[in-house]
Structure formats: structure tokens, C-alpha cells
């Protein structure tokens, strides 16, 4: 049983029998009286026992075990204010190196010392918001330059898309055109997808690892059909690959499968670290094919904590955009 030392030297008072625990504490208000930190710890600790056991939870799409060395590193870095790039440059170098490793794993067309373009995010959901926003902005720029209307963007995906795409569509005012699934075909049919594309299509989303079945969509065929369509129409409809769960599987189990930046129309890819990347919930990545795919106007150059810091994230509390610094990796 947890115990704590009382103010009277020489006595030990068990928490469960202490005066801190004899009267109820308010659930929704700050208590009038103080309590010892070990009593407070015990109360919260015990309440959390009502949660499920993560190791027994095989249904939440996220890793529930990490190597002990990783846990050690997380604890060692917990007190760092991640956003302060100048104070914690090593943390950011490591992030940028991860972006570079993932971009190369996904065959981004990079020269040997060229910096990849991407950022860590809060899961694939934030990654998808950023990738969709970049594609929407690129499309708007193109339409504006051509003197055409740019107020009715749409995107195409199978109706098996994860709900975060519906969120993207609603928050960023993009019409979501869905390819219906049919008996025996539970992923997006690329031929049906191309039929829904028009000049206002900012992206077609292909899923590598459908949320419901794990099945990979045929990105290669979609790329081929869209190339033909683009050639015929003069449009430049790009592909975003939602590789939330497949991005850390396909390169290792199916290295010959062409689904990534080997295909010219694949302009951005998201992947969740916490699905098959062997890390706890909270990290995702978005990678762009090249700098040209990320409109400069979306990058914020903030003078936040003493130096100019370029970021492209939905919040200012974490992450930055690798390559925004324009430096080459050594
Ligand atoms: C295909 C797909 N995309 C996006 C997401 C959202 O990912 P995250 O939980 O990393 O935000 C999921 C999650 O299940 C998914 O399966």
C-alpha cells in the first residue's frame, strides 16, 4: 500500500487511511482544501484503472507496445518545448532526418544530398488536412492564373475513405465525390474514379490499406488512367496516397509494388507512425514529392521564440516543415 511521510517526523501515514481521503473531493471544481501530491496521484491513478488495458486492445489501429529504449527517449525528451527550434535543434534535426528517410523509402525523386519535403503531424488525420490543403491551394493558383473560377473544388475517393477525409472536405470546403463500392469490390475502382474527375478536381485519393479491409487500392492503374485523362483534357489531376496503414508495410513486404512517388502523378503521401510504424499514438507524417507541390504561401515564417521559424502545420505547438530551411543535408 502506498504510504507517505506526515509532517511529524517519525510517523508514516498510509494514504488510504489519511485525512486527505476521508471526505469526498469535488468532481468538477477545484477543492477548497489542499491534498498531498501522493494522495492526488493515487486518486487519479486508481481512476485510470477503469480504462481498458491497451495491450489487450487489438482494435484501435494504433501500436500499444514500443521498444523500452524508445520509451526511455520519450521520457527523456518530455520536458522539451518542441516548437522552440533554436533551443532544441537536435530534436528538429532528427525530425528532418525522419522526413528524409521516409521520403526516400517512398522513392521521392531526390538527389543524394537534397532535402526532402515533409513534416511530422498529429497522426495521418493532420497529415491529410495539410496535403489536401496544399493541393487545393495549388489548384486555386492554377485556375486563378488561367482566369477561371476557383470556388468549387472537388476531390474523388472511394466511399471506403476514412472519416478524416470527410472532415477535410467539410472544413476546407471541398466537395467529396465518392466512388461507390459494389458487391465483391470493396475498394475504389480506378475507372469509376476517373469518370468523376473534372477540371475542378484538386486530387484523387488512393488508399493503401483500406480502413475496413486492409486491401490496397490500385494506385498504378489509377495513375495510368489519370495520365491518359490529363493528356486528353489538358488538366493536371494529381494523386494523393493515403498510406496511413500501408506506408510502413508495402515498402518492406511488397517492394516491387508501385504505389508511391515512382508514379509521376503521386504528389503527396501520408503515413501514420502509430499504425505499423511501431510507435505509440500521436505521430504521422506527410511527404511531398518535391518543393513544387507545397505552395510557399502556406508556409508560415514566424518569429516566435527568437528566430525565424518556418512551419506548415495546423498548430504552432509541434513540428516544422523539413526543407523549408532550404538547407542541404550533410
Ligand atoms: C486509411 C486511413 N486514413 C487515415 C486514417 C487516420 O489516421 P490517424 O489515426 O493516424 O489520424 C486512418 C485511421 O484509421 C486510416 O485507416
PDB file of N, CA, C and O in Angstrom, residues 53-90:
ATOM      1  N   UNK A  53      -7.189  -2.058 -20.967  1.00  0.00           N
ATOM      2  CA  UNK A  53      -5.756  -2.332 -20.973  1.00  0.00           C
ATOM      3  C   UNK A  53      -5.260  -2.227 -22.423  1.00  0.00           C
ATOM      4  O   UNK A  53      -5.647  -3.042 -23.267  1.00  0.00           O
ATOM      5  N   UNK A  54      -4.409  -1.224 -22.735  1.00  0.00           N
ATOM      6  CA  UNK A  54      -4.003  -1.019 -24.133  1.00  0.00           C
ATOM      7  C   UNK A  54      -3.394  -2.266 -24.782  1.00  0.00           C
ATOM      8  O   UNK A  54      -3.598  -2.526 -25.960  1.00  0.00           O
ATOM      9  N   UNK A  55      -2.649  -3.040 -24.022  1.00  0.00           N
ATOM     10  CA  UNK A  55      -2.007  -4.222 -24.612  1.00  0.00           C
ATOM     11  C   UNK A  55      -3.036  -5.248 -25.073  1.00  0.00           C
ATOM     12  O   UNK A  55      -2.767  -6.099 -25.912  1.00  0.00           O
ATOM     13  N   UNK A  56      -4.231  -5.190 -24.488  1.00  0.00           N
ATOM     14  CA  UNK A  56      -5.265  -6.141 -24.893  1.00  0.00           C
ATOM     15  C   UNK A  56      -6.177  -5.555 -25.970  1.00  0.00           C
ATOM     16  O   UNK A  56      -7.106  -6.212 -26.424  1.00  0.00           O
ATOM     17  N   UNK A  57      -5.912  -4.319 -26.358  1.00  0.00           N
ATOM     18  CA  UNK A  57      -6.769  -3.646 -27.331  1.00  0.00           C
ATOM     19  C   UNK A  57      -6.191  -3.816 -28.729  1.00  0.00           C
ATOM     20  O   UNK A  57      -5.255  -3.117 -29.126  1.00  0.00           O
ATOM     21  N   UNK A  58      -6.733  -4.734 -29.468  1.00  0.00           N
ATOM     22  CA  UNK A  58      -6.193  -5.012 -30.806  1.00  0.00           C
ATOM     23  C   UNK A  58      -7.034  -4.323 -31.874  1.00  0.00           C
ATOM     24  O   UNK A  58      -6.898  -4.599 -33.050  1.00  0.00           O
ATOM     25  N   UNK A  59      -7.912  -3.440 -31.464  1.00  0.00           N
ATOM     26  CA  UNK A  59      -8.883  -2.913 -32.422  1.00  0.00           C
ATOM     27  C   UNK A  59      -8.841  -1.407 -32.566  1.00  0.00           C
ATOM     28  O   UNK A  59      -9.765  -0.814 -33.077  1.00  0.00           O
ATOM     29  N   UNK A  60      -7.754  -0.777 -32.142  1.00  0.00           N
ATOM     30  CA  UNK A  60      -7.793   0.689 -32.179  1.00  0.00           C
ATOM     31  C   UNK A  60      -6.846   1.264 -33.223  1.00  0.00           C
ATOM     32  O   UNK A  60      -6.590   2.462 -33.225  1.00  0.00           O
ATOM     33  N   UNK A  61      -6.304   0.439 -34.092  1.00  0.00           N
ATOM     34  CA  UNK A  61      -5.452   0.906 -35.193  1.00  0.00           C
ATOM     35  C   UNK A  61      -4.129   1.503 -34.754  1.00  0.00           C
ATOM     36  O   UNK A  61      -3.454   2.103 -35.557  1.00  0.00           O
ATOM     37  N   UNK A  62      -3.811   1.430 -33.493  1.00  0.00           N
ATOM     38  CA  UNK A  62      -2.528   2.021 -33.102  1.00  0.00           C
ATOM     39  C   UNK A  62      -1.682   1.020 -32.321  1.00  0.00           C
ATOM     40  O   UNK A  62      -2.193   0.088 -31.712  1.00  0.00           O
ATOM     41  N   UNK A  63      -0.359   1.259 -32.369  1.00  0.00           N
ATOM     42  CA  UNK A  63       0.558   0.371 -31.655  1.00  0.00           C
ATOM     43  C   UNK A  63       0.371   0.543 -30.150  1.00  0.00           C
ATOM     44  O   UNK A  63       0.192   1.655 -29.664  1.00  0.00           O
ATOM     45  N   UNK A  64       0.427  -0.547 -29.451  1.00  0.00           N
ATOM     46  CA  UNK A  64       0.272  -0.468 -27.999  1.00  0.00           C
ATOM     47  C   UNK A  64       1.514  -1.008 -27.294  1.00  0.00           C
ATOM     48  O   UNK A  64       1.491  -1.294 -26.105  1.00  0.00           O
ATOM     49  N   UNK A  65       2.575  -1.153 -28.058  1.00  0.00           N
ATOM     50  CA  UNK A  65       3.844  -1.572 -27.455  1.00  0.00           C
ATOM     51  C   UNK A  65       4.983  -0.888 -28.188  1.00  0.00           C
ATOM     52  O   UNK A  65       4.946  -0.757 -29.417  1.00  0.00           O
ATOM     53  N   UNK A  66       5.942  -0.420 -27.421  1.00  0.00           N
ATOM     54  CA  UNK A  66       7.141   0.160 -28.037  1.00  0.00           C
ATOM     55  C   UNK A  66       8.372  -0.394 -27.364  1.00  0.00           C
ATOM     56  O   UNK A  66       8.327  -0.785 -26.201  1.00  0.00           O
ATOM     57  N   UNK A  67       9.457  -0.387 -28.098  1.00  0.00           N
ATOM     58  CA  UNK A  67      10.727  -0.829 -27.516  1.00  0.00           C
ATOM     59  C   UNK A  67      11.027   0.019 -26.274  1.00  0.00           C
ATOM     60  O   UNK A  67      10.803   1.230 -26.279  1.00  0.00           O
ATOM     61  N   UNK A  68      11.539  -0.602 -25.214  1.00  0.00           N
ATOM     62  CA  UNK A  68      11.819   0.150 -23.978  1.00  0.00           C
ATOM     63  C   UNK A  68      12.761   1.332 -24.207  1.00  0.00           C
ATOM     64  O   UNK A  68      12.634   2.374 -23.574  1.00  0.00           O
ATOM     65  N   UNK A  69      13.704   1.183 -25.145  1.00  0.00           N
ATOM     66  CA  UNK A  69      14.636   2.297 -25.411  1.00  0.00           C
ATOM     67  C   UNK A  69      13.883   3.507 -25.962  1.00  0.00           C
ATOM     68  O   UNK A  69      14.241   4.654 -25.706  1.00  0.00           O
ATOM     69  N   UNK A  70      12.821   3.228 -26.737  1.00  0.00           N
ATOM     70  CA  UNK A  70      12.027   4.342 -27.276  1.00  0.00           C
ATOM     71  C   UNK A  70      11.285   5.041 -26.147  1.00  0.00           C
ATOM     72  O   UNK A  70      11.240   6.269 -26.078  1.00  0.00           O
ATOM     73  N   UNK A  71      10.721   4.240 -25.264  1.00  0.00           N
ATOM     74  CA  UNK A  71      10.014   4.838 -24.121  1.00  0.00           C
ATOM     75  C   UNK A  71      10.972   5.700 -23.308  1.00  0.00           C
ATOM     76  O   UNK A  71      10.622   6.795 -22.858  1.00  0.00           O
ATOM     77  N   UNK A  72      12.199   5.198 -23.162  1.00  0.00           N
ATOM     78  CA  UNK A  72      13.208   5.942 -22.391  1.00  0.00           C
ATOM     79  C   UNK A  72      13.490   7.290 -23.059  1.00  0.00           C
ATOM     80  O   UNK A  72      13.542   8.333 -22.412  1.00  0.00           O
ATOM     81  N   UNK A  73      13.623   7.261 -24.382  1.00  0.00           N
ATOM     82  CA  UNK A  73      13.894   8.508 -25.108  1.00  0.00           C
ATOM     83  C   UNK A  73      12.726   9.483 -24.979  1.00  0.00           C
ATOM     84  O   UNK A  73      12.921  10.689 -24.815  1.00  0.00           O
ATOM     85  N   UNK A  74      11.498   8.945 -25.053  1.00  0.00           N
ATOM     86  CA  UNK A  74      10.314   9.812 -24.927  1.00  0.00           C
ATOM     87  C   UNK A  74      10.333  10.499 -23.561  1.00  0.00           C
ATOM     88  O   UNK A  74      10.146  11.714 -23.459  1.00  0.00           O
ATOM     89  N   UNK A  75      10.576   9.710 -22.522  1.00  0.00           N
ATOM     90  CA  UNK A  75      10.574  10.297 -21.174  1.00  0.00           C
ATOM     91  C   UNK A  75      11.684  11.329 -21.030  1.00  0.00           C
ATOM     92  O   UNK A  75      11.499  12.387 -20.434  1.00  0.00           O
ATOM     93  N   UNK A  76      12.853  11.035 -21.630  1.00  0.00           N
ATOM     94  CA  UNK A  76      13.972  11.979 -21.516  1.00  0.00           C
ATOM     95  C   UNK A  76      13.663  13.314 -22.207  1.00  0.00           C
ATOM     96  O   UNK A  76      14.181  14.346 -21.819  1.00  0.00           O
ATOM     97  N   UNK A  77      12.810  13.257 -23.258  1.00  0.00           N
ATOM     98  CA  UNK A  77      12.557  14.474 -24.039  1.00  0.00           C
ATOM     99  C   UNK A  77      11.238  15.160 -23.674  1.00  0.00           C
ATOM    100  O   UNK A  77      10.904  16.198 -24.240  1.00  0.00           O
ATOM    101  N   UNK A  78      10.532  14.590 -22.715  1.00  0.00           N
ATOM    102  CA  UNK A  78       9.168  15.050 -22.418  1.00  0.00           C
ATOM    103  C   UNK A  78       9.096  16.531 -22.049  1.00  0.00           C
ATOM    104  O   UNK A  78       8.133  17.218 -22.351  1.00  0.00           O
ATOM    105  N   UNK A  79      10.130  17.037 -21.419  1.00  0.00           N
ATOM    106  CA  UNK A  79      10.057  18.430 -20.924  1.00  0.00           C
ATOM    107  C   UNK A  79      10.464  19.440 -21.995  1.00  0.00           C
ATOM    108  O   UNK A  79      10.415  20.642 -21.757  1.00  0.00           O
ATOM    109  N   UNK A  80      10.858  18.977 -23.170  1.00  0.00           N
ATOM    110  CA  UNK A  80      11.313  19.944 -24.188  1.00  0.00           C
ATOM    111  C   UNK A  80      10.128  20.604 -24.874  1.00  0.00           C
ATOM    112  O   UNK A  80       9.172  19.924 -25.250  1.00  0.00           O
ATOM    113  N   UNK A  81      10.206  21.906 -25.047  1.00  0.00           N
ATOM    114  CA  UNK A  81       9.195  22.620 -25.817  1.00  0.00           C
ATOM    115  C   UNK A  81       9.571  22.495 -27.297  1.00  0.00           C
ATOM    116  O   UNK A  81      10.319  23.294 -27.856  1.00  0.00           O
ATOM    117  N   UNK A  82       9.036  21.472 -27.860  1.00  0.00           N
ATOM    118  CA  UNK A  82       9.330  21.011 -29.205  1.00  0.00           C
ATOM    119  C   UNK A  82       9.392  22.135 -30.260  1.00  0.00           C
ATOM    120  O   UNK A  82      10.226  22.137 -31.155  1.00  0.00           O
ATOM    121  N   UNK A  83       8.503  23.132 -30.125  1.00  0.00           N
ATOM    122  CA  UNK A  83       8.392  24.165 -31.147  1.00  0.00           C
ATOM    123  C   UNK A  83       9.601  25.102 -31.158  1.00  0.00           C
ATOM    124  O   UNK A  83       9.851  25.793 -32.144  1.00  0.00           O
ATOM    125  N   UNK A  84      10.358  25.105 -30.078  1.00  0.00           N
ATOM    126  CA  UNK A  84      11.471  26.043 -29.981  1.00  0.00           C
ATOM    127  C   UNK A  84      12.685  25.462 -30.707  1.00  0.00           C
ATOM    128  O   UNK A  84      13.587  24.880 -30.120  1.00  0.00           O
ATOM    129  N   UNK A  85      12.690  25.669 -32.014  1.00  0.00           N
ATOM    130  CA  UNK A  85      13.699  25.023 -32.856  1.00  0.00           C
ATOM    131  C   UNK A  85      15.126  25.423 -32.490  1.00  0.00           C
ATOM    132  O   UNK A  85      16.056  24.653 -32.657  1.00  0.00           O
ATOM    133  N   UNK A  86      15.265  26.678 -32.033  1.00  0.00           N
ATOM    134  CA  UNK A  86      16.626  27.141 -31.773  1.00  0.00           C
ATOM    135  C   UNK A  86      17.176  26.575 -30.476  1.00  0.00           C
ATOM    136  O   UNK A  86      18.362  26.329 -30.344  1.00  0.00           O
ATOM    137  N   UNK A  87      16.252  26.370 -29.536  1.00  0.00           N
ATOM    138  CA  UNK A  87      16.684  25.821 -28.253  1.00  0.00           C
ATOM    139  C   UNK A  87      16.937  24.307 -28.370  1.00  0.00           C
ATOM    140  O   UNK A  87      17.768  23.755 -27.678  1.00  0.00           O
ATOM    141  N   UNK A  88      16.156  23.666 -29.240  1.00  0.00           N
ATOM    142  CA  UNK A  88      16.249  22.198 -29.345  1.00  0.00           C
ATOM    143  C   UNK A  88      16.543  21.765 -30.783  1.00  0.00           C
ATOM    144  O   UNK A  88      15.756  21.031 -31.393  1.00  0.00           O
ATOM    145  N   UNK A  89      17.667  22.238 -31.320  1.00  0.00           N
ATOM    146  CA  UNK A  89      17.935  21.946 -32.736  1.00  0.00           C
ATOM    147  C   UNK A  89      18.131  20.460 -33.016  1.00  0.00           C
ATOM    148  O   UNK A  89      17.807  19.988 -34.107  1.00  0.00           O
ATOM    149  N   UNK A  90      18.622  19.721 -32.034  1.00  0.00           N
ATOM    150  CA  UNK A  90      18.876  18.292 -32.281  1.00  0.00           C
ATOM    151  C   UNK A  90      17.567  17.562 -32.523  1.00  0.00           C
ATOM    152  O   UNK A  90      17.461  16.695 -33.402  1.00  0.00           O
TER     153      UNK A  90
END
